[in-house]
Amino acid sequence: MNIAVGTRTDVGRVREANEDSYLVEPPIFAVADGMGGHIAGDIASATTVEVLQRETTGADHDPQSLAAALRSANGAILAKAKDDPALHGMGTTCTLIALDGDVAQIAHVGDSRAYLLRDGNLSQVTEDHTLVGRMVAEGRLSEEEAEHHPQRSIITRALGADDDVEVDTFTLDMAAGDRLLICSDGLSSMVGKDEIREIVTSFEDPQTAADRLVDAANEAGGEDNITAIVIAFGSDDVSAAAPGRHLADAGPREDTDPAADTGYHRAVEVMPARRRWGRRVAVIVLGLLLLAGGAVAATRYALSNSWFVGVDRSGVVTIYKGIPDEVAGVSLKEPHRASSIEISSLPEFRRDEVEAGIMVDSLEQAEETLDALEQLAEDEDFRRNLGGKG
Ligand code: CA
């Protein structure tokens, strides 16, 4: 069956770097959404795509082989993280599709998604490996409620999280007129299912559909990196577009990354230089706000890979692994290290934020946050003494 493919990736409107990677090398297609802060998420997703490219070339594409390829990627990520402490805790989602004639084999870990469009209906093929996804599967939350749930991006399974990774596999029989969409959550968390269906249905050219999907996510706020691969099956007018030609056409449009020529997108690190902590309170406060702004990325990995700075029961500022909020009544935190800072030593206007928990991307950022809070406590002490003498 003829296929036509459209692909687009975009950093979105909020993030500084694009940590999504993708592979479009028919009959292999994959989206990987990296996480881990700084450049780590980028490396996790790019590593995955590199491993998949290597392991799927000339190999069988049965479900066991695809799952094995994802497990190889998992091992490669863990090996890199072991060698470099800065990469510790990085991970990535991956949704991989291999086409074999009329059959699509799918292997999947995380919350990137594969959707099937058939007869005007859009159905999600993959299950989200998220806490919210599990609640939907158990009937405790509707799909609509899940779309807006504040904890929707906490994932329960990822490549790079553990030595063993459970891979879901699916087999789909494709028919002419069907479309498959693979996307990162930067699309599915910003654009509702109805609108996705509308766009995938409306545009004959899959590249236009992919472009419009990314545009829609950006118009909705573009809070995360966005990647979409649209595969159209058996369209009459795509006979000239044989598999293989889609590689170059499907490259990132706004991306000058030379890696695009090899069929995968590797996000380039564009993080600003390491933040410097000045002594002035205003600078520290701004820095804390920036760190708190990283919360969306940090919440993705629950216990294994998130960090926050909060307060323990005796009022001591403490670094925690996990997230401050309970999800479905479950506590998702454990203390990592207590500091010497009492919450009462901080200026009042900072206490609420610390008590609520300041999410950070890494242990390193947690330590930086503690340093900043220590400085705040010292400055506060200084101010109090001044007040006492005046
Ligand atoms: Ca994402």
Short mmCIF file of C-alpha atoms in Angstrom, two decimals, residues 3-328:
data_model
loop_
_atom_site.label_atom_id
_atom_site.label_comp_id
_atom_site.label_asym_id
_atom_site.label_seq_id
_atom_site.Cartn_x
_atom_site.Cartn_y
_atom_site.Cartn_z
CA ILE A 3 1.92 5.77 2.06
CA ALA A 4 2.59 9.48 2.34
CA VAL A 5 4.19 11.01 5.41
CA GLY A 6 4.26 14.43 6.99
CA THR A 7 6.49 15.34 9.95
CA ARG A 8 7.06 18.39 12.01
CA THR A 9 8.79 19.12 15.29
CA ASP A 10 8.83 22.42 17.11
CA VAL A 11 10.27 23.74 20.35
CA GLY A 12 6.92 25.36 21.23
CA ARG A 13 6.53 28.76 22.83
CA VAL A 14 7.79 28.22 26.36
CA ARG A 15 10.70 25.79 26.40
CA GLU A 16 14.23 26.83 25.59
CA ALA A 17 15.23 23.63 23.88
CA ASN A 18 13.51 20.91 21.90
CA GLU A 19 14.01 17.59 23.69
CA ASP A 20 11.80 15.63 21.30
CA SER A 21 13.51 13.45 18.72
CA TYR A 22 11.92 11.54 15.90
CA LEU A 23 12.80 8.97 13.29
CA VAL A 24 11.18 8.87 9.88
CA GLU A 25 12.84 6.18 7.85
CA PRO A 26 10.05 4.20 6.23
CA PRO A 27 9.00 1.62 7.16
CA ILE A 28 10.20 2.81 10.61
CA PHE A 29 8.70 5.77 12.44
CA ALA A 30 9.28 6.87 16.02
CA VAL A 31 8.74 9.77 18.39
CA ALA A 32 10.80 10.08 21.58
CA ASP A 33 10.11 12.77 24.17
CA GLY A 34 13.10 13.26 26.44
CA MET A 35 13.09 14.50 30.00
CA GLY A 36 15.61 15.15 32.69
CA GLY A 37 16.54 18.81 32.68
CA HIS A 38 19.47 20.65 31.14
CA ILE A 39 20.63 18.69 28.11
CA ALA A 40 19.86 15.26 29.55
CA GLY A 41 16.37 14.84 28.07
CA ASP A 42 17.70 15.75 24.68
CA ILE A 43 20.43 13.12 24.95
CA ALA A 44 17.97 10.47 26.13
CA SER A 45 15.62 10.95 23.18
CA ALA A 46 18.41 11.31 20.62
CA THR A 47 20.14 8.19 21.96
CA THR A 48 16.89 6.28 21.58
CA VAL A 49 16.47 7.33 17.98
CA GLU A 50 20.08 6.44 17.20
CA VAL A 51 19.69 2.99 18.73
CA LEU A 52 16.37 2.39 16.94
CA GLN A 53 17.85 3.44 13.63
CA ARG A 54 20.71 0.99 14.08
CA GLU A 55 18.70 -1.90 15.47
CA THR A 56 15.75 -1.80 13.08
CA THR A 57 17.79 -1.58 9.89
CA GLY A 58 17.73 -4.92 8.12
CA ALA A 59 16.14 -6.57 11.16
CA ASP A 60 12.81 -8.26 11.72
CA HIS A 61 10.00 -5.93 12.66
CA ASP A 62 7.87 -8.34 14.66
CA PRO A 63 6.66 -7.14 18.08
CA GLN A 64 9.41 -8.99 19.99
CA SER A 65 12.14 -7.41 17.85
CA LEU A 66 10.70 -3.92 18.26
CA ALA A 67 10.38 -4.38 22.01
CA ALA A 68 13.98 -5.61 22.07
CA ALA A 69 15.07 -2.48 20.20
CA LEU A 70 13.39 -0.29 22.84
CA ARG A 71 15.08 -2.29 25.59
CA SER A 72 18.43 -1.71 23.85
CA ALA A 73 17.70 2.01 23.87
CA ASN A 74 16.84 1.73 27.56
CA GLY A 75 20.21 0.09 28.21
CA ALA A 76 22.07 2.71 26.17
CA ILE A 77 20.45 5.55 28.14
CA LEU A 78 21.26 3.91 31.47
CA ALA A 79 24.87 3.36 30.38
CA LYS A 80 25.30 7.02 29.42
CA ALA A 81 23.69 8.20 32.64
CA LYS A 82 26.00 5.97 34.65
CA ASP A 83 29.07 7.47 32.99
CA ASP A 84 28.05 11.08 33.50
CA PRO A 85 26.45 12.33 36.73
CA ALA A 86 24.99 15.32 34.87
CA LEU A 87 22.86 12.87 32.90
CA HIS A 88 21.69 10.89 35.89
CA GLY A 89 17.95 10.39 35.91
CA MET A 90 17.40 11.24 32.26
CA GLY A 91 14.76 9.34 30.38
CA THR A 92 12.49 9.37 27.39
CA THR A 93 9.21 8.12 26.10
CA CYS A 94 9.16 6.26 22.81
CA THR A 95 6.39 5.28 20.44
CA LEU A 96 7.76 3.19 17.58
CA ILE A 97 5.87 2.01 14.49
CA ALA A 98 7.13 -0.43 11.86
CA LEU A 99 5.06 -0.97 8.72
CA ASP A 100 5.06 -4.33 7.01
CA GLY A 101 2.72 -4.33 4.07
CA ASP A 102 -0.76 -3.70 5.45
CA VAL A 103 0.31 -4.32 9.03
CA ALA A 104 1.53 -1.74 11.51
CA GLN A 105 3.53 -3.04 14.46
CA ILE A 106 3.68 -0.66 17.39
CA ALA A 107 5.96 -0.70 20.43
CA HIS A 108 5.40 1.86 23.14
CA VAL A 109 6.65 3.19 26.48
CA GLY A 110 5.53 6.45 28.12
CA ASP A 111 2.97 9.08 27.19
CA SER A 112 3.72 9.85 23.58
CA ARG A 113 0.78 8.56 21.58
CA ALA A 114 -0.22 6.71 18.44
CA TYR A 115 -3.69 7.50 17.10
CA LEU A 116 -5.57 5.72 14.34
CA LEU A 117 -7.89 7.72 12.12
CA ARG A 118 -10.39 5.44 10.39
CA ASP A 119 -13.73 6.34 8.81
CA GLY A 120 -13.59 9.77 10.40
CA ASN A 121 -13.05 8.42 13.91
CA LEU A 122 -9.87 9.07 15.85
CA SER A 123 -8.90 6.48 18.43
CA GLN A 124 -5.88 6.38 20.66
CA VAL A 125 -4.04 3.11 20.06
CA THR A 126 -1.45 3.40 22.81
CA GLU A 127 -2.17 3.58 26.50
CA ASP A 128 -0.56 6.50 28.33
CA HIS A 129 1.84 5.23 30.96
CA THR A 130 0.85 7.97 33.36
CA LEU A 131 -0.88 8.06 36.73
CA VAL A 132 -3.80 9.82 35.09
CA GLY A 133 -3.81 7.27 32.24
CA ARG A 134 -4.05 4.48 34.79
CA MET A 135 -6.94 6.24 36.50
CA VAL A 136 -8.72 6.48 33.12
CA ALA A 137 -8.06 2.78 32.44
CA GLU A 138 -9.53 1.96 35.84
CA GLY A 139 -12.58 4.12 35.14
CA ARG A 140 -11.83 6.58 37.94
CA LEU A 141 -11.40 9.51 35.55
CA SER A 142 -12.96 10.32 32.18
CA GLU A 143 -10.81 11.06 29.11
CA GLU A 144 -12.06 14.64 29.22
CA GLU A 145 -11.11 15.04 32.87
CA ALA A 146 -7.71 13.54 32.12
CA GLU A 147 -7.05 16.09 29.38
CA HIS A 148 -7.03 18.89 31.93
CA HIS A 149 -5.75 17.07 34.98
CA PRO A 150 -2.92 19.03 36.64
CA GLN A 151 -0.89 15.85 37.14
CA ARG A 152 -1.41 14.54 33.62
CA SER A 153 2.27 14.66 32.70
CA ILE A 154 3.54 12.41 35.49
CA ILE A 155 4.67 9.27 33.75
CA THR A 156 4.95 5.85 35.29
CA ARG A 157 7.10 4.19 32.66
CA ALA A 158 10.03 5.52 30.63
CA LEU A 159 13.18 4.41 28.89
CA GLY A 160 16.12 5.13 31.18
CA ALA A 161 14.24 4.73 34.45
CA ASP A 162 15.10 1.15 35.32
CA ASP A 163 17.09 -1.87 34.12
CA ASP A 164 13.88 -3.62 33.17
CA VAL A 165 11.34 -1.85 31.07
CA GLU A 166 7.97 -3.24 30.15
CA VAL A 167 7.15 -2.49 26.51
CA ASP A 168 3.57 -2.50 25.20
CA THR A 169 3.14 -3.87 21.69
CA PHE A 170 0.17 -3.67 19.34
CA THR A 171 -0.54 -4.95 15.86
CA LEU A 172 -2.90 -3.07 13.55
CA ASP A 173 -4.22 -4.10 10.15
CA MET A 174 -4.23 -0.97 8.05
CA ALA A 175 -6.70 -0.15 5.27
CA ALA A 176 -6.61 2.38 2.43
CA GLY A 177 -7.76 5.75 3.71
CA ASP A 178 -6.48 5.14 7.24
CA ARG A 179 -4.10 7.53 8.89
CA LEU A 180 -1.72 7.05 11.80
CA LEU A 181 -0.56 9.92 13.95
CA ILE A 182 2.39 9.62 16.32
CA CYS A 183 2.90 12.60 18.61
CA SER A 184 4.52 13.83 21.79
CA ASP A 185 2.39 15.12 24.65
CA GLY A 186 3.21 18.67 23.59
CA LEU A 187 0.46 18.11 21.03
CA SER A 188 -1.98 15.91 22.94
CA SER A 189 -1.87 17.98 26.13
CA MET A 190 -2.47 21.26 24.31
CA VAL A 191 -4.98 20.25 21.62
CA GLY A 192 -8.17 18.32 22.37
CA LYS A 193 -8.96 15.05 20.65
CA ASP A 194 -11.79 16.54 18.59
CA GLU A 195 -9.57 19.23 17.18
CA ILE A 196 -6.80 16.71 16.43
CA ARG A 197 -9.34 14.56 14.59
CA GLU A 198 -10.62 17.59 12.67
CA ILE A 199 -7.12 18.55 11.53
CA VAL A 200 -5.95 15.03 10.64
CA THR A 201 -9.18 14.51 8.66
CA SER A 202 -9.30 17.86 6.90
CA PHE A 203 -5.94 18.07 5.20
CA GLU A 204 -5.25 15.69 2.34
CA ASP A 205 -1.51 16.34 2.39
CA PRO A 206 -0.10 14.75 5.56
CA GLN A 207 2.62 17.39 5.74
CA THR A 208 -0.02 20.11 5.88
CA ALA A 209 -1.82 18.12 8.57
CA ALA A 210 1.41 17.79 10.63
CA ASP A 211 2.08 21.53 10.21
CA ARG A 212 -1.45 22.46 11.29
CA LEU A 213 -1.28 20.20 14.32
CA VAL A 214 1.89 21.93 15.51
CA ASP A 215 0.37 25.34 14.75
CA ALA A 216 -2.71 24.44 16.82
CA ALA A 217 -0.56 23.39 19.79
CA ASN A 218 1.36 26.66 19.58
CA GLU A 219 -1.85 28.68 19.28
CA ALA A 220 -3.06 26.95 22.45
CA GLY A 221 0.06 28.11 24.28
CA GLY A 222 2.83 25.81 23.05
CA GLU A 223 3.81 24.93 26.62
CA ASP A 224 5.93 21.96 25.59
CA ASN A 225 7.92 20.66 22.65
CA ILE A 226 5.63 19.42 19.89
CA THR A 227 6.25 16.58 17.44
CA ALA A 228 3.79 15.06 14.99
CA ILE A 229 4.22 12.34 12.36
CA VAL A 230 1.19 11.76 10.10
CA ILE A 231 1.17 8.63 7.91
CA ALA A 232 -1.54 8.46 5.25
CA PHE A 233 -2.29 5.01 3.83
CA GLY A 234 -3.29 4.28 0.26
CA SER A 235 -4.04 7.80 -0.90
CA ASP A 236 -4.54 7.82 -4.69
CA ASP A 237 -2.42 10.86 -5.31
CA VAL A 238 0.72 9.75 -3.54
CA SER A 239 1.92 7.13 -5.98
CA ALA A 240 4.93 9.34 -6.76
CA ALA A 241 5.78 9.56 -3.08
CA ALA A 242 7.29 6.15 -2.53
CA PRO A 243 8.69 5.32 0.90
CA GLY A 244 12.21 6.64 1.17
CA ARG A 245 11.45 9.92 -0.51
CA HIS A 246 9.66 11.02 2.60
CA LEU A 247 12.86 11.09 4.51
CA ALA A 248 14.11 14.42 3.26
CA ASP A 249 10.63 15.90 2.87
CA ALA A 250 9.84 14.93 6.39
CA GLY A 251 12.87 16.67 7.88
CA PRO A 252 12.40 19.43 10.40
CA ARG A 253 11.33 22.50 8.52
CA GLU A 254 12.68 25.19 10.74
CA ASP A 255 15.67 23.26 11.84
CA THR A 256 19.16 23.74 10.51
CA ASP A 257 20.42 20.77 12.49
CA PRO A 258 22.62 18.71 10.14
CA ALA A 259 21.38 15.57 11.90
CA ALA A 260 18.09 16.15 10.06
CA ASP A 261 19.79 14.86 6.91
CA THR A 262 20.17 11.45 8.46
CA GLY A 263 16.47 11.20 9.14
CA TYR A 264 16.27 12.06 12.77
CA HIS A 265 15.89 15.25 14.62
CA ARG A 266 18.26 15.95 17.42
CA ALA A 267 17.43 18.99 19.46
CA VAL A 268 20.30 21.40 19.89
CA GLU A 269 21.11 22.60 23.35
CA VAL A 270 20.16 26.22 23.70
CA MET A 271 19.99 26.47 27.45
CA PRO A 272 21.36 29.73 28.82
CA ALA A 273 24.66 29.73 30.65
CA ARG A 274 24.43 28.34 34.13
CA ARG A 275 22.57 30.74 36.36
CA ARG A 276 24.70 32.67 38.79
CA TRP A 277 23.40 33.31 42.23
CA GLY A 278 23.98 36.88 43.27
CA ARG A 279 23.78 38.07 46.82
CA ARG A 280 20.96 40.44 46.21
CA VAL A 281 17.55 39.18 47.23
CA ALA A 282 15.92 40.35 44.01
CA VAL A 283 18.25 38.17 41.96
CA ILE A 284 17.66 35.18 44.17
CA VAL A 285 13.90 35.60 44.00
CA LEU A 286 14.00 35.78 40.23
CA GLY A 287 16.15 32.66 40.11
CA LEU A 288 13.73 30.79 42.33
CA LEU A 289 10.87 31.73 40.05
CA LEU A 290 12.83 30.43 37.08
CA LEU A 291 13.47 27.18 38.89
CA ALA A 292 9.82 26.88 39.83
CA GLY A 293 9.01 27.41 36.14
CA GLY A 294 10.80 24.14 35.43
CA ALA A 295 8.14 22.35 37.38
CA VAL A 296 6.25 21.03 34.39
CA ALA A 297 9.28 19.17 33.13
CA ALA A 298 10.20 17.97 36.59
CA THR A 299 6.84 16.47 37.49
CA ARG A 300 7.02 14.02 34.63
CA TYR A 301 8.80 11.22 36.34
CA ALA A 302 7.34 11.07 39.79
CA LEU A 303 9.49 9.39 42.39
CA SER A 304 12.37 8.10 40.35
CA ASN A 305 13.44 11.32 38.74
CA SER A 306 11.80 14.43 40.21
CA TRP A 307 13.18 16.62 42.92
CA PHE A 308 11.74 19.36 45.00
CA VAL A 309 12.63 21.51 47.96
CA GLY A 310 10.01 21.50 50.67
CA VAL A 311 9.56 21.48 54.43
CA ASP A 312 9.41 18.50 56.75
CA ARG A 313 7.04 18.19 59.72
CA SER A 314 9.46 19.82 62.13
CA GLY A 315 9.84 22.87 59.89
CA VAL A 316 13.23 22.03 58.37
CA VAL A 317 13.77 22.85 54.71
CA THR A 318 14.52 19.55 52.99
CA ILE A 319 15.35 18.18 49.56
CA TYR A 320 12.84 15.55 48.49
CA LYS A 321 12.73 13.04 45.70
CA GLY A 322 9.33 12.97 44.07
CA ILE A 323 6.60 15.56 43.90
CA PRO A 324 4.93 17.57 46.67
CA ASP A 325 1.35 16.73 45.74
CA GLU A 326 -0.44 13.57 46.54
CA VAL A 327 -1.96 11.92 43.52
CA ALA A 328 -5.08 9.89 44.06
#
